[in-house]
Every structure is written in structure tokens, then in C-alpha cells.
PDB file of C-alpha atoms and ligand atoms in Angstrom:
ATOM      1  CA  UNK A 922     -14.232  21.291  12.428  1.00  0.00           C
ATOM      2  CA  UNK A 923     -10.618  20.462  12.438  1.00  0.00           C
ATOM      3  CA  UNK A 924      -9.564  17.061  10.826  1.00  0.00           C
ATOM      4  CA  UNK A 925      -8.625  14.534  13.310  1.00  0.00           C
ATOM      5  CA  UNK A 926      -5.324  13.993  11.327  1.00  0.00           C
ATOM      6  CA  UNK A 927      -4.410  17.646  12.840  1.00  0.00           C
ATOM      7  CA  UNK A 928      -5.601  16.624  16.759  1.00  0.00           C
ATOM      8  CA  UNK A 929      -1.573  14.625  16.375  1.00  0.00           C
ATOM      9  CA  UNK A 930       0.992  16.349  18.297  1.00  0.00           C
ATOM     10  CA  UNK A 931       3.145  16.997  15.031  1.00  0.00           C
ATOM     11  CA  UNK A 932       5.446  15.438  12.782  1.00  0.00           C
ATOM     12  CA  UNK A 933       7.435  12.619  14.793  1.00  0.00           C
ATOM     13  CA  UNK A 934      10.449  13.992  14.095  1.00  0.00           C
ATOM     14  CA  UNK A 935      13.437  11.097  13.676  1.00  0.00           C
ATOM     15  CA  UNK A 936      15.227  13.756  11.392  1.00  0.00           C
ATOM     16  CA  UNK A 937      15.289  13.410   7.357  1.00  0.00           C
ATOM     17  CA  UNK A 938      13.505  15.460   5.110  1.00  0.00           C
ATOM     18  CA  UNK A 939      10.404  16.937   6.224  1.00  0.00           C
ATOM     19  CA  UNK A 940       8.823  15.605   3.408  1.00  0.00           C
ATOM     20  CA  UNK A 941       9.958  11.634   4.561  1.00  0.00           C
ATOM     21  CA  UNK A 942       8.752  12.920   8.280  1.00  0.00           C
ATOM     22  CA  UNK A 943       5.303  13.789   6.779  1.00  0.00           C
ATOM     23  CA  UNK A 944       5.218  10.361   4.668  1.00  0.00           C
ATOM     24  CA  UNK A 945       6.114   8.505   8.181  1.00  0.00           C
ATOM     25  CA  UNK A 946       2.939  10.584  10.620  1.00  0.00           C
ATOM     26  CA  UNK A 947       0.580  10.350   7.556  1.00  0.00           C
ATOM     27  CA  UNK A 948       1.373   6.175   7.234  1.00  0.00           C
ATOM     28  CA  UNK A 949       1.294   5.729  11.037  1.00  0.00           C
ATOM     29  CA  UNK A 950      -1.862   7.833  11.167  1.00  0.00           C
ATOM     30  CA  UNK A 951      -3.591   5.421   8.770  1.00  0.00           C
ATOM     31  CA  UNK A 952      -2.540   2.596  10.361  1.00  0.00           C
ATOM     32  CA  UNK A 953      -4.394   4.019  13.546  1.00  0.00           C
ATOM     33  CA  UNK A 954      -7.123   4.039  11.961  1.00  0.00           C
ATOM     34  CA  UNK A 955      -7.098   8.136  12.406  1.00  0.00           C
ATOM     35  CA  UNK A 956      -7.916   8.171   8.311  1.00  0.00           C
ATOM     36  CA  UNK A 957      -9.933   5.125   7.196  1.00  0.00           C
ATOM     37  CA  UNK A 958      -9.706   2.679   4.127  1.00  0.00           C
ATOM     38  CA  UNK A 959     -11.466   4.697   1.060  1.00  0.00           C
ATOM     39  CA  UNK A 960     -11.558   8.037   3.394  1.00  0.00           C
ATOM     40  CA  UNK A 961     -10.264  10.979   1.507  1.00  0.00           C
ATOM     41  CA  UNK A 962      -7.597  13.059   3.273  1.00  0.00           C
ATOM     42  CA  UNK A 963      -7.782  16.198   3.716  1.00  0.00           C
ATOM     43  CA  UNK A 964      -6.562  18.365   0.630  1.00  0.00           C
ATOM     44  CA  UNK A 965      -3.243  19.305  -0.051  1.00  0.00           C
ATOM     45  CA  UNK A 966      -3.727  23.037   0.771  1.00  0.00           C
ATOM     46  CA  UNK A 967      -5.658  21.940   3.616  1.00  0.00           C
ATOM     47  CA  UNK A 968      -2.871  19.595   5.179  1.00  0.00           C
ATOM     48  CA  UNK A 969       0.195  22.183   3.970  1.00  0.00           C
ATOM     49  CA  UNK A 970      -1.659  25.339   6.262  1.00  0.00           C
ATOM     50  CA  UNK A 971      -2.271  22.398   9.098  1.00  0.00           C
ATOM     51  CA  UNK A 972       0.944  20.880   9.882  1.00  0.00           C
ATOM     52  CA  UNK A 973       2.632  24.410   8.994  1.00  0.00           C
ATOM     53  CA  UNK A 974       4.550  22.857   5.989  1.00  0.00           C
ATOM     54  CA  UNK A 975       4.966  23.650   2.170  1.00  0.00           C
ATOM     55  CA  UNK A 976       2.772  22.504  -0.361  1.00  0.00           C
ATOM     56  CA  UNK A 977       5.857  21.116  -2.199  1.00  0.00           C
ATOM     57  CA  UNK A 978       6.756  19.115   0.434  1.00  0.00           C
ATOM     58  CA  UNK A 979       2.760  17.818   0.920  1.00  0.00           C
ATOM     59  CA  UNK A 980       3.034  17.128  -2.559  1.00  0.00           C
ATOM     60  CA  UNK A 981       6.274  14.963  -2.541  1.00  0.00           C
ATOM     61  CA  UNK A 982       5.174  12.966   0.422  1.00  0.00           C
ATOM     62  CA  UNK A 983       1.710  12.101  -0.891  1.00  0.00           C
ATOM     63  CA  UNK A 984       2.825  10.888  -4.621  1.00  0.00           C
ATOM     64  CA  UNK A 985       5.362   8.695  -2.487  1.00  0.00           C
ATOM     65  CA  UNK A 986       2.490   7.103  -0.528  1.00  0.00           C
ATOM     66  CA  UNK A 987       0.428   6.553  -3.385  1.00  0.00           C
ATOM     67  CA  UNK A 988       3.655   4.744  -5.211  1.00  0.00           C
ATOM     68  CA  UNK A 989       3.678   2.056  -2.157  1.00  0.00           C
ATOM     69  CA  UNK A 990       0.213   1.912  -2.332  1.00  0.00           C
ATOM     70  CA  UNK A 991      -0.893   3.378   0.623  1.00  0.00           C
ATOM     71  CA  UNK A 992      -2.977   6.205  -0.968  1.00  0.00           C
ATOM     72  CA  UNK A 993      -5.449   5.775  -4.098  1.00  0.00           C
ATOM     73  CA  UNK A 994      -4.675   9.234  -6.138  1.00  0.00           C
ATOM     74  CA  UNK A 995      -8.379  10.135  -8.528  1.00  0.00           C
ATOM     75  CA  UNK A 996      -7.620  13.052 -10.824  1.00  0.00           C
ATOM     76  CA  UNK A 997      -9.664  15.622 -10.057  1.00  0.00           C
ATOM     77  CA  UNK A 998     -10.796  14.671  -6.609  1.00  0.00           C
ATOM     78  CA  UNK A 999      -7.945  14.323  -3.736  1.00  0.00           C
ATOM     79  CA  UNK A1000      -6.450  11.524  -2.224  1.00  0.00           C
ATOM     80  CA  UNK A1001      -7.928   8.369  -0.456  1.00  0.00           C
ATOM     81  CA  UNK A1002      -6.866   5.707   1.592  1.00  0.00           C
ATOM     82  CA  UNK A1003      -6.219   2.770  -0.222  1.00  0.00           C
ATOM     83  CA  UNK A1004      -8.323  -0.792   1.049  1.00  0.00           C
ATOM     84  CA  UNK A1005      -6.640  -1.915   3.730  1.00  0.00           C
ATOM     85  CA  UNK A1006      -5.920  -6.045   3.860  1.00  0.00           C
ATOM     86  CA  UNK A1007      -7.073  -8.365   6.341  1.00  0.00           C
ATOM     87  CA  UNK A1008      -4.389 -10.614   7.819  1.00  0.00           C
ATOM     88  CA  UNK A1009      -5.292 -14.388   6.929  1.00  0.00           C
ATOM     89  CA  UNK A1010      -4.076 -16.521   9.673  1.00  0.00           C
ATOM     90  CA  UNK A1011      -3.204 -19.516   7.637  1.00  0.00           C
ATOM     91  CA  UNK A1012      -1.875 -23.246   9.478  1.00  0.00           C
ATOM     92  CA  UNK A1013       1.148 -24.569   8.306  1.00  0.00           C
ATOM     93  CA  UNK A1014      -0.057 -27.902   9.329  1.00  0.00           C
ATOM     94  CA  UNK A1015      -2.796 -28.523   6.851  1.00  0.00           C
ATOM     95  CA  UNK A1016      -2.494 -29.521   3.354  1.00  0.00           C
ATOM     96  CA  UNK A1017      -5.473 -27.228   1.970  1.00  0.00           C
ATOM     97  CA  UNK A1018      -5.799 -25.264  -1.519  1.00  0.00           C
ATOM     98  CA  UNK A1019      -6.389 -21.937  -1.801  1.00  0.00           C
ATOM     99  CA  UNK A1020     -10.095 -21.904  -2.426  1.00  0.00           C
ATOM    100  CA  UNK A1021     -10.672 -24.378   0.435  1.00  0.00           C
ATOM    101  CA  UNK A1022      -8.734 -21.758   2.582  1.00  0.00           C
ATOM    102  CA  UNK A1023     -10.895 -18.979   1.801  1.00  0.00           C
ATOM    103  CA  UNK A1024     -14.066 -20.352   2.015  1.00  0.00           C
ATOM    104  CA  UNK A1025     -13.936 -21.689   5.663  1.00  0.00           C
ATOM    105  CA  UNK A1026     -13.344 -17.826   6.204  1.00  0.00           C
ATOM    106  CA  UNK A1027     -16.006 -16.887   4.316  1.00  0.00           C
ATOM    107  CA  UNK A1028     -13.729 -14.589   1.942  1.00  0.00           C
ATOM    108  CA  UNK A1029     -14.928 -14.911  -1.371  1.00  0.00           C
ATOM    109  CA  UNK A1030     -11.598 -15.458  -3.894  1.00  0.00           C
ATOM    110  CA  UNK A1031     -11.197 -15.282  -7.295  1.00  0.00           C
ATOM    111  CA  UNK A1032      -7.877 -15.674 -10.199  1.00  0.00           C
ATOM    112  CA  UNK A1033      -6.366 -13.918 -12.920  1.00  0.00           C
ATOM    113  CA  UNK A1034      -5.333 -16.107 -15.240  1.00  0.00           C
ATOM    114  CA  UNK A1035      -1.608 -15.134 -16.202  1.00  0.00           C
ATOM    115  CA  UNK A1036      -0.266 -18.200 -18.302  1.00  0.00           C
ATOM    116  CA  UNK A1037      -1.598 -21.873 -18.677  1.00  0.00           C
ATOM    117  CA  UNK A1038      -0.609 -24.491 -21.173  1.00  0.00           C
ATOM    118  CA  UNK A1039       1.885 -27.044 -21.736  1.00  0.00           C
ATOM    119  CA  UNK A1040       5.724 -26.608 -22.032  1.00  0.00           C
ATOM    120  CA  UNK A1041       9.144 -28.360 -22.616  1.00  0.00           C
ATOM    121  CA  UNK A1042      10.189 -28.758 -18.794  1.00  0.00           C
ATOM    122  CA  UNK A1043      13.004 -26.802 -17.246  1.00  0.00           C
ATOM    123  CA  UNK A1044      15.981 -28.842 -15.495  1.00  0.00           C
ATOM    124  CA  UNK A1045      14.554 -27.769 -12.406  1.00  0.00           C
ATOM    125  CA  UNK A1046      10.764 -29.267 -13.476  1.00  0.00           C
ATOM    126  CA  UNK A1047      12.308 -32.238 -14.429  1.00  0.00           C
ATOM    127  CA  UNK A1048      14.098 -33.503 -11.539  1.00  0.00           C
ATOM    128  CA  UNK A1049      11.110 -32.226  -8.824  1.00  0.00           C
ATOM    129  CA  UNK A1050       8.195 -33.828 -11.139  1.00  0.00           C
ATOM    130  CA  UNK A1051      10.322 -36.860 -12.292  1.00  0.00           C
ATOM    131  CA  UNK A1052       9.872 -36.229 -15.383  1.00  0.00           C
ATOM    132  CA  UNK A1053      11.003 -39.191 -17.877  1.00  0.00           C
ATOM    133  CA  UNK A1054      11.611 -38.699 -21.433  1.00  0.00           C
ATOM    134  CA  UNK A1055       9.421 -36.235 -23.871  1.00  0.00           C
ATOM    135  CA  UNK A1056       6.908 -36.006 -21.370  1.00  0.00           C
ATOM    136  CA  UNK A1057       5.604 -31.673 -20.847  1.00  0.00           C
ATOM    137  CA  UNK A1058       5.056 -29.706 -18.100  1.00  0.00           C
ATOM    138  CA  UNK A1059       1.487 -28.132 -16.974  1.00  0.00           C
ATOM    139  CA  UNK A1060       1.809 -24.834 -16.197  1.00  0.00           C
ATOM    140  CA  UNK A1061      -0.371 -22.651 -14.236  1.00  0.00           C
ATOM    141  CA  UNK A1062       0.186 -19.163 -13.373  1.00  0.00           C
ATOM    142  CA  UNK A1063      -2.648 -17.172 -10.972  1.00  0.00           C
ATOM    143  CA  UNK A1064      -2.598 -13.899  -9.332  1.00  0.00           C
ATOM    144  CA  UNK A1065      -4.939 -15.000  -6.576  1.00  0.00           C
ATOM    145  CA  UNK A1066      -7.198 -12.632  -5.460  1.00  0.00           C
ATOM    146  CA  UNK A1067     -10.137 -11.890  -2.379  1.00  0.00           C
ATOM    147  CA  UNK A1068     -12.543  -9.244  -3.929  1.00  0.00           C
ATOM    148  CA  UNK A1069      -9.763  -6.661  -5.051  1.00  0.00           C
ATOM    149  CA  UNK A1070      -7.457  -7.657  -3.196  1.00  0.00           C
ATOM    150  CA  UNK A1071      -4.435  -9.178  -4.759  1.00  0.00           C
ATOM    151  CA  UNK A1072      -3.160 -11.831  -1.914  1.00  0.00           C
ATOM    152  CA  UNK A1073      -0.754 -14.076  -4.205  1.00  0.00           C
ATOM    153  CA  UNK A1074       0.832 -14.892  -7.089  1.00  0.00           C
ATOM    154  CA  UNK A1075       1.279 -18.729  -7.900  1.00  0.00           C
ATOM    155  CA  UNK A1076       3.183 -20.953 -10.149  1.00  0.00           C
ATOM    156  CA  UNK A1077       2.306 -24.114 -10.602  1.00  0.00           C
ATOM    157  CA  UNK A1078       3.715 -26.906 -12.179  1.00  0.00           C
ATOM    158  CA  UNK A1079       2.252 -29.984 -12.983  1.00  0.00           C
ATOM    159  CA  UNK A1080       3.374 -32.811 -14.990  1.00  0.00           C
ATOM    160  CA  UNK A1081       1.377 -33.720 -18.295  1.00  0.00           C
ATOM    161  CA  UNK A1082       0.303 -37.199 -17.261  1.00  0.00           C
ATOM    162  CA  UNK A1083      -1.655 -35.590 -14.421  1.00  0.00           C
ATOM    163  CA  UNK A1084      -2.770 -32.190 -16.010  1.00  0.00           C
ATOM    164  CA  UNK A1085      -2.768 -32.911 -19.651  1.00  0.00           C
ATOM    165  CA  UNK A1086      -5.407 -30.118 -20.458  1.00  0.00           C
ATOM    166  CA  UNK A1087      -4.876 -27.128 -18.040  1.00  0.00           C
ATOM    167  CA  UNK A1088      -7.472 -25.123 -19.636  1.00  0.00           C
ATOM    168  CA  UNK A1089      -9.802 -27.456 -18.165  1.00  0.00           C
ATOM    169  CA  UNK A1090      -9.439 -26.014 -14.793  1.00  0.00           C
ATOM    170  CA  UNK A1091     -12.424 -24.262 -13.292  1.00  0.00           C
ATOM    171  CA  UNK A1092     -11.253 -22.543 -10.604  1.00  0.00           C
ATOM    172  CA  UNK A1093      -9.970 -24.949  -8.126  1.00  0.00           C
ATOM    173  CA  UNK A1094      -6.405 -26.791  -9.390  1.00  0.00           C
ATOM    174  CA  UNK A1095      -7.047 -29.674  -6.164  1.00  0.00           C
ATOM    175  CA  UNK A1096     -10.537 -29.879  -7.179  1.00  0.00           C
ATOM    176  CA  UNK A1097      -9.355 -30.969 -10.593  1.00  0.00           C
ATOM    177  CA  UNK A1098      -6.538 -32.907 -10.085  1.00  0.00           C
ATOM    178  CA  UNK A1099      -9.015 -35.034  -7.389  1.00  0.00           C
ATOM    179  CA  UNK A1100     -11.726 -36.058 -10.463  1.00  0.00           C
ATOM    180  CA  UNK A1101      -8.710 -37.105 -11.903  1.00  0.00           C
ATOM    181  CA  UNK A1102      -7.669 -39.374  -8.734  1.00  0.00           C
ATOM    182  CA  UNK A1103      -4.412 -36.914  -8.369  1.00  0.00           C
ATOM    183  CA  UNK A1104      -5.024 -34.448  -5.520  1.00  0.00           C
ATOM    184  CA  UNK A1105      -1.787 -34.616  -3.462  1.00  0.00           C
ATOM    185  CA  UNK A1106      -1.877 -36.160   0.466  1.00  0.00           C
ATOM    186  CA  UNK A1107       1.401 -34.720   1.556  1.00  0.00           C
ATOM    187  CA  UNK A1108       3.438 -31.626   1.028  1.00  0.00           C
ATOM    188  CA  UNK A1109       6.615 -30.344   1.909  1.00  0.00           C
ATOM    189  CA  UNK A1110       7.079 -26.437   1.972  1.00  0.00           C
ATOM    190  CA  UNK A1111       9.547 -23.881   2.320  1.00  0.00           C
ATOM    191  CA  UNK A1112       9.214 -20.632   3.097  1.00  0.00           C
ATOM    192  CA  UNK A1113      11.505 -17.471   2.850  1.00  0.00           C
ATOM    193  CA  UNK A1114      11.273 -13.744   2.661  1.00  0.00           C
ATOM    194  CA  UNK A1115      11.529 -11.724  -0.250  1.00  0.00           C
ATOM    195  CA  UNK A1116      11.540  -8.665  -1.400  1.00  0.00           C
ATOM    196  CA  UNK A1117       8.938  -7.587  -4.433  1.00  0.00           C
ATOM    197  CA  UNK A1118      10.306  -7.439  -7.570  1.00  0.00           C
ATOM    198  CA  UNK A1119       8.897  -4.717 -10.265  1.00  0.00           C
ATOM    199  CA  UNK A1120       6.630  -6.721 -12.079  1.00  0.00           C
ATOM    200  CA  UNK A1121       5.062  -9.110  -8.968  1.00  0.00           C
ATOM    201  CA  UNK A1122       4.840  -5.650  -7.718  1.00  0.00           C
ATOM    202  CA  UNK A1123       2.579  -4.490 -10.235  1.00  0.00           C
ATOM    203  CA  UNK A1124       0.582  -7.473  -9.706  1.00  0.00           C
ATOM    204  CA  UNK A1125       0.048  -7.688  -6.196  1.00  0.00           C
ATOM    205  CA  UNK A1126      -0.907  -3.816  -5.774  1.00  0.00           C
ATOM    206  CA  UNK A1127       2.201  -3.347  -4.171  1.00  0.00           C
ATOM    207  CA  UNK A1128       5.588  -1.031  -3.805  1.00  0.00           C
ATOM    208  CA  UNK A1129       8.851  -2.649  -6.223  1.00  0.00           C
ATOM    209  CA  UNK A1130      10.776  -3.781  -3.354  1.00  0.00           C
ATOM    210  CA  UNK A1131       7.845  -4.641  -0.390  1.00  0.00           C
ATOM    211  CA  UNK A1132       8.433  -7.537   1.686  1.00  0.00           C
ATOM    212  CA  UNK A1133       6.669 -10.746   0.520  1.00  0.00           C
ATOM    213  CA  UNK A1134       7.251 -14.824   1.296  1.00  0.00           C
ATOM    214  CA  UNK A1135       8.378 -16.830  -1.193  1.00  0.00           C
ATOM    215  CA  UNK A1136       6.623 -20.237  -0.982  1.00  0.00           C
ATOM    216  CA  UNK A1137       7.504 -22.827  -2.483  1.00  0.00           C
ATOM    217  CA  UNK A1138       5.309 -26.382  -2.371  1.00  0.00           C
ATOM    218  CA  UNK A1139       6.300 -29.379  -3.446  1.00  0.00           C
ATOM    219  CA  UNK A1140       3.111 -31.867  -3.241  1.00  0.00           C
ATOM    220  CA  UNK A1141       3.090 -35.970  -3.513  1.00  0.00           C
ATOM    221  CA  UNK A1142       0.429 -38.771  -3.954  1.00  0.00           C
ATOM    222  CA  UNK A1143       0.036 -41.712  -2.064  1.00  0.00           C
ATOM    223  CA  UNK A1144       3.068 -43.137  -4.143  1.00  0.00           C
ATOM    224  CA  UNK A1145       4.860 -40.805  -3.382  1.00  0.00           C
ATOM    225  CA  UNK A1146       5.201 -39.941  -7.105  1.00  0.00           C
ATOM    226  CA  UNK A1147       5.328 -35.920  -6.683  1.00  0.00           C
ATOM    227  CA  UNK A1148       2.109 -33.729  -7.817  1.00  0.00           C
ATOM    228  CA  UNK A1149       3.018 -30.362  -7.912  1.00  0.00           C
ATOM    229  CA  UNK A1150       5.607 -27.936  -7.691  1.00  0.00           C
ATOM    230  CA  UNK A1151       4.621 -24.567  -6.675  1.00  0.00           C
ATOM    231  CA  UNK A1152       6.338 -20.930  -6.353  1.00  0.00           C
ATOM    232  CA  UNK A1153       4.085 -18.497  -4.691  1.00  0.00           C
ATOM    233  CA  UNK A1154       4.570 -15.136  -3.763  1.00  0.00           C
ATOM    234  CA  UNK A1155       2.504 -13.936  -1.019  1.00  0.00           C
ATOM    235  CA  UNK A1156       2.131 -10.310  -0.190  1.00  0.00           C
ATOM    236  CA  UNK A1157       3.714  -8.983   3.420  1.00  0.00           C
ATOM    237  CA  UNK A1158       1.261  -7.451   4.812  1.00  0.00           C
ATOM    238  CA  UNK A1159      -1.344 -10.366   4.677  1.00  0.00           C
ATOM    239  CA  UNK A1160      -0.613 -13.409   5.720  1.00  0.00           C
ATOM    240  CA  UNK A1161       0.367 -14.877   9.074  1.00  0.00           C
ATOM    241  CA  UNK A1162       2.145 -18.302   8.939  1.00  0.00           C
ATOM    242  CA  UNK A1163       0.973 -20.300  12.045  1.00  0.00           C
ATOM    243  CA  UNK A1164       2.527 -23.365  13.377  1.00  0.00           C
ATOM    244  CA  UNK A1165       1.658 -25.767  16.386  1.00  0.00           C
ATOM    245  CA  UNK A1166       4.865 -26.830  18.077  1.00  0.00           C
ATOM    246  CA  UNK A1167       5.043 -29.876  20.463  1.00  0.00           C
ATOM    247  CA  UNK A1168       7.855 -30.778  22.799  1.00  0.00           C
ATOM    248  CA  UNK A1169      10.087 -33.406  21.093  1.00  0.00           C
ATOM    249  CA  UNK A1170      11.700 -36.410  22.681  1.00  0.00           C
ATOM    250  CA  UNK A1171      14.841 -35.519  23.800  1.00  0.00           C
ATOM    251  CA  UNK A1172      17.754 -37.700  21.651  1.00  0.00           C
ATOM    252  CA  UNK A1173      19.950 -39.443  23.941  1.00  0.00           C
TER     253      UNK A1173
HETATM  254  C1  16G B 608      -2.303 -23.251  -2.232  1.00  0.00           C
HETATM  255  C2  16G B 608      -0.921 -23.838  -2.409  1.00  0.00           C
HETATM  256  C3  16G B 608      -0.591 -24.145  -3.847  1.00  0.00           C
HETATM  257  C4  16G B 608      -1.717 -24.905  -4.512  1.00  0.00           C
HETATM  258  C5  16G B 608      -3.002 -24.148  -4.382  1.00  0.00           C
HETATM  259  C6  16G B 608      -4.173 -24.866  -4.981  1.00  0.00           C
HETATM  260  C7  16G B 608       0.318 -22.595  -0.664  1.00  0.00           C
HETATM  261  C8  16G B 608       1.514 -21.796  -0.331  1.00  0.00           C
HETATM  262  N1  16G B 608       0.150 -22.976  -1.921  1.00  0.00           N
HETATM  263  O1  16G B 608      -2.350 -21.929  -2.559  1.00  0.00           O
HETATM  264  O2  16G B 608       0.587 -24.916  -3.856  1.00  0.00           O
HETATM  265  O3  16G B 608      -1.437 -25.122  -5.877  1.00  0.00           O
HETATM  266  O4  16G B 608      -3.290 -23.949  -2.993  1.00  0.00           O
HETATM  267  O5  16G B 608      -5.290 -24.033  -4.842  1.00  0.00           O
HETATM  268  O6  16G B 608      -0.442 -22.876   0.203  1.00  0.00           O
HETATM  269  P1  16G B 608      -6.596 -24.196  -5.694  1.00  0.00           P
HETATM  270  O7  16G B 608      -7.029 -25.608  -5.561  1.00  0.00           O
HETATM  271  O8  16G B 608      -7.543 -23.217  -5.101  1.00  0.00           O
HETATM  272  O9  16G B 608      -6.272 -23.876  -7.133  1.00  0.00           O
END
């Protein structure tokens, strides 16, 4: 039986290299849903005599996909679609944590610890955390994942007085600062696009250079006295920002 991925009326076209064509039907065919998440694609040979191209150019346009993480390449055995993620619709109007997020939707989530301990403050931690004297900074670094998935990368900073022993975090950093009486009440966040450097990259399972959000959170206590400063990169391709907007009185 013919593969489905051959049932396409061609390459798109758009000019370029045929190789960068082939990269551009394969990607669009995936995200169709033509060629599944952890489907194999056909063979090399296989798609080269289908599509009437050159195994060279096959070649060049499937290591590409597997650099931006499209494709999963196993020695030995071929080519398969890499997992594909599930957009998280996420409200910007909510002061949640992460875990809390992903367990109303049932995902389970996990972290890789990267760094935790405490530090001599930057500049920057100083001012944000009000930081007074010799006091240290808390910091805690996660890649934040849902089953394999890598979703985010986070940076928190916390001042001593409210995290003095970081290790002492199970899994949950507002679960812990809460038995402590700290877990923040208000936030203020800010949110811009970014592109992927090399090592987040690596990280979050994606290509050097992808499209991500920087977040950055910037949490208080009832005092006011600020919580936490956070940097998070979030991955592109699975989040969804939502906001509810309400007409405003008009200034006079
Ligand atoms: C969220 C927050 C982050 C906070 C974390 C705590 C954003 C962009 N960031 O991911 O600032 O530190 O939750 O999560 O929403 P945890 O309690 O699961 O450790």
C-alpha cells in the first residue's frame, strides 16, 4: 500500500532548494497529522523513489528536521516523529504555581533540578528583593517538565530570610514558601518573545534559535515586601497566554 505521506499532491513548491521544499511538505504533513507522534516515516529510499527526489537531498532534509526536533533519529531503525506538545491554555489572571497549574489539568509534572543554593545577590536581586545588607539570595533553577516533555525553564530568586534552606523544597516552591507563612498574594508579570538560545535549547528539546516567552514574575506578600523574582523561559509551541479583557471607564 502506498504511504499516505505520498497521497500529497507534491512538494509545495515556494522555490529554494529542493531539499528546504521537502523539509517544509514533510513538517506541514506532520502537523496534519498525515504522520503521527512516534510513527516512523517511511525510509529514506522509500521517500527518495516516492516524491521522485535524490537520496542526498532526503538525507539533508531529514537530519535538518531532526536538529529542530521535529523527527527522533534511532540508529539502526529510521526516523520517527518526535512527541508532539499539547498547548496549555494558561490565565494570566490567576496567581497559581506551576504544579497547581498542572494538576487541575490532570498533566502529571515533574523538575530537573539545575542549580539551588544560596548566593551573594546580583545588583539586579538586590534592588527587586530589597535586599539590605549581607543578606543572600535563594536560588532555584528548574527545567519544568510534563512526562517528557520539557515545558519551561525557571529561575527563581528568593531572598534568604524567606528561603534560607532551598534544598528543602519538595517539589512545589509556593507550597513551601506557604508552611513558612510566605506564599506571595500578588504578582506582576511581563512577558516578551524570545528567541532560544543554544543551551535553553538543549534543555527544552528544542531548535537554537525557536521562539519562546520570556517571563518574568515578580511576586509580593501582603506587605508588599516582594517574594520572588522569576525568569522563565517557556517553549513556543506550548503555551497559550489567555487574558479576560473588560471595557474600561472612559477618562474624561
Ligand atoms: C509558576 C511561576 C513561577 C513560580 C512557579 C512556582 C509563571 C510564569 N511562573 O511557574 O514564578 O515560581 O510557578 O511553581 O507562571 P511551583 O510552586 O510548582 O514550584
Amino acid at each position: 500500500m502506498r504511504h499516505p505521506l505520498f497521497e500529497r499532491c507534491g512538494l509545495p513548491g515556494g522555490g529554494g532548494p529542493l531539499y528546504l521544499q521537502l523539509q517544509r511538505y514533510l513538517a506541514g504533513a506532520i502537523r496534519e497529522g498525515v504522520v503521527s507522534a512516534g510513527e516512523a516515516l517511511p525510509s529514506e529510499r522509500d521517500i527518495a523513489a516516492g516524491l521522485a527526489l535524490s537520496r542526498v537531498t532526503v538525507r539533508k532534509a531529514m537530519e535538518q528536521l531532526v536538529r529542530e526536533g521535529v523527527l527522533v533519529g534511532r540508529r539502526g531503525s529510521g526516523n520517527y516523529v518526535a512527541p508532539q506538545p499539547h498547548r496549555v491554555e494558561q490565565s494570566l489572571s490567576q496567581l497559581t504555581s506551576f504544579t497547581e497549574d498542572m494538576a487541575r489539568r490532570g498533566m502529571e509534572v515533574h523538575a530537573r533540578w539545575l542549580d539551588r543554593g544560596l548566593y551573594p545577590p546580583s545588583p539586579e536581586e538586590t534592588i527587586v528583593l530589597g535586599l539590605t545588607g549581607t543578606e543572600r539570595v535563594a536560588r532555584v533553577v528548574r527545567l519544568r517538565l510534563s512526562g517528557e516533555m520539557p515545558l519551561a525553564i525557571e529561575r527563581a530568586s528568593v531572598s534568604e530570610r524567606l528561603l534560607p534552606d532551598p534544598e528543602a523544597i519538595e517539589t512545589s516552591l509556593y507550597s513551601h514558601l506557604e508552611t513558612g507563612g510566605n506564599r506571595p498574594v500578588r504578582a506582576n508579570q511581563r512577558i516578551r518573545a524570545v528567541s532560544t538560545g543554544d543551551d535553553d535549547a538543549a534543555l527544552l528539546q528544542v531548535a537554537p534559535g525557536a521562539p519562546a516567552l520570556h517571563i518574568e514574575r515578580t511576586s509580593y506578600l501582603p506587605s508588599g515586601r516582594v517574594v520572588e523574582f522569576t525568569r522563565s523561559i517557556y517553549r513556543g509551541d506550548t503555551y497559550d497566554f489567555v487574558a479576560e479583557l473588560r471595557l474600561g471607564k472612559k477618562e474624561r
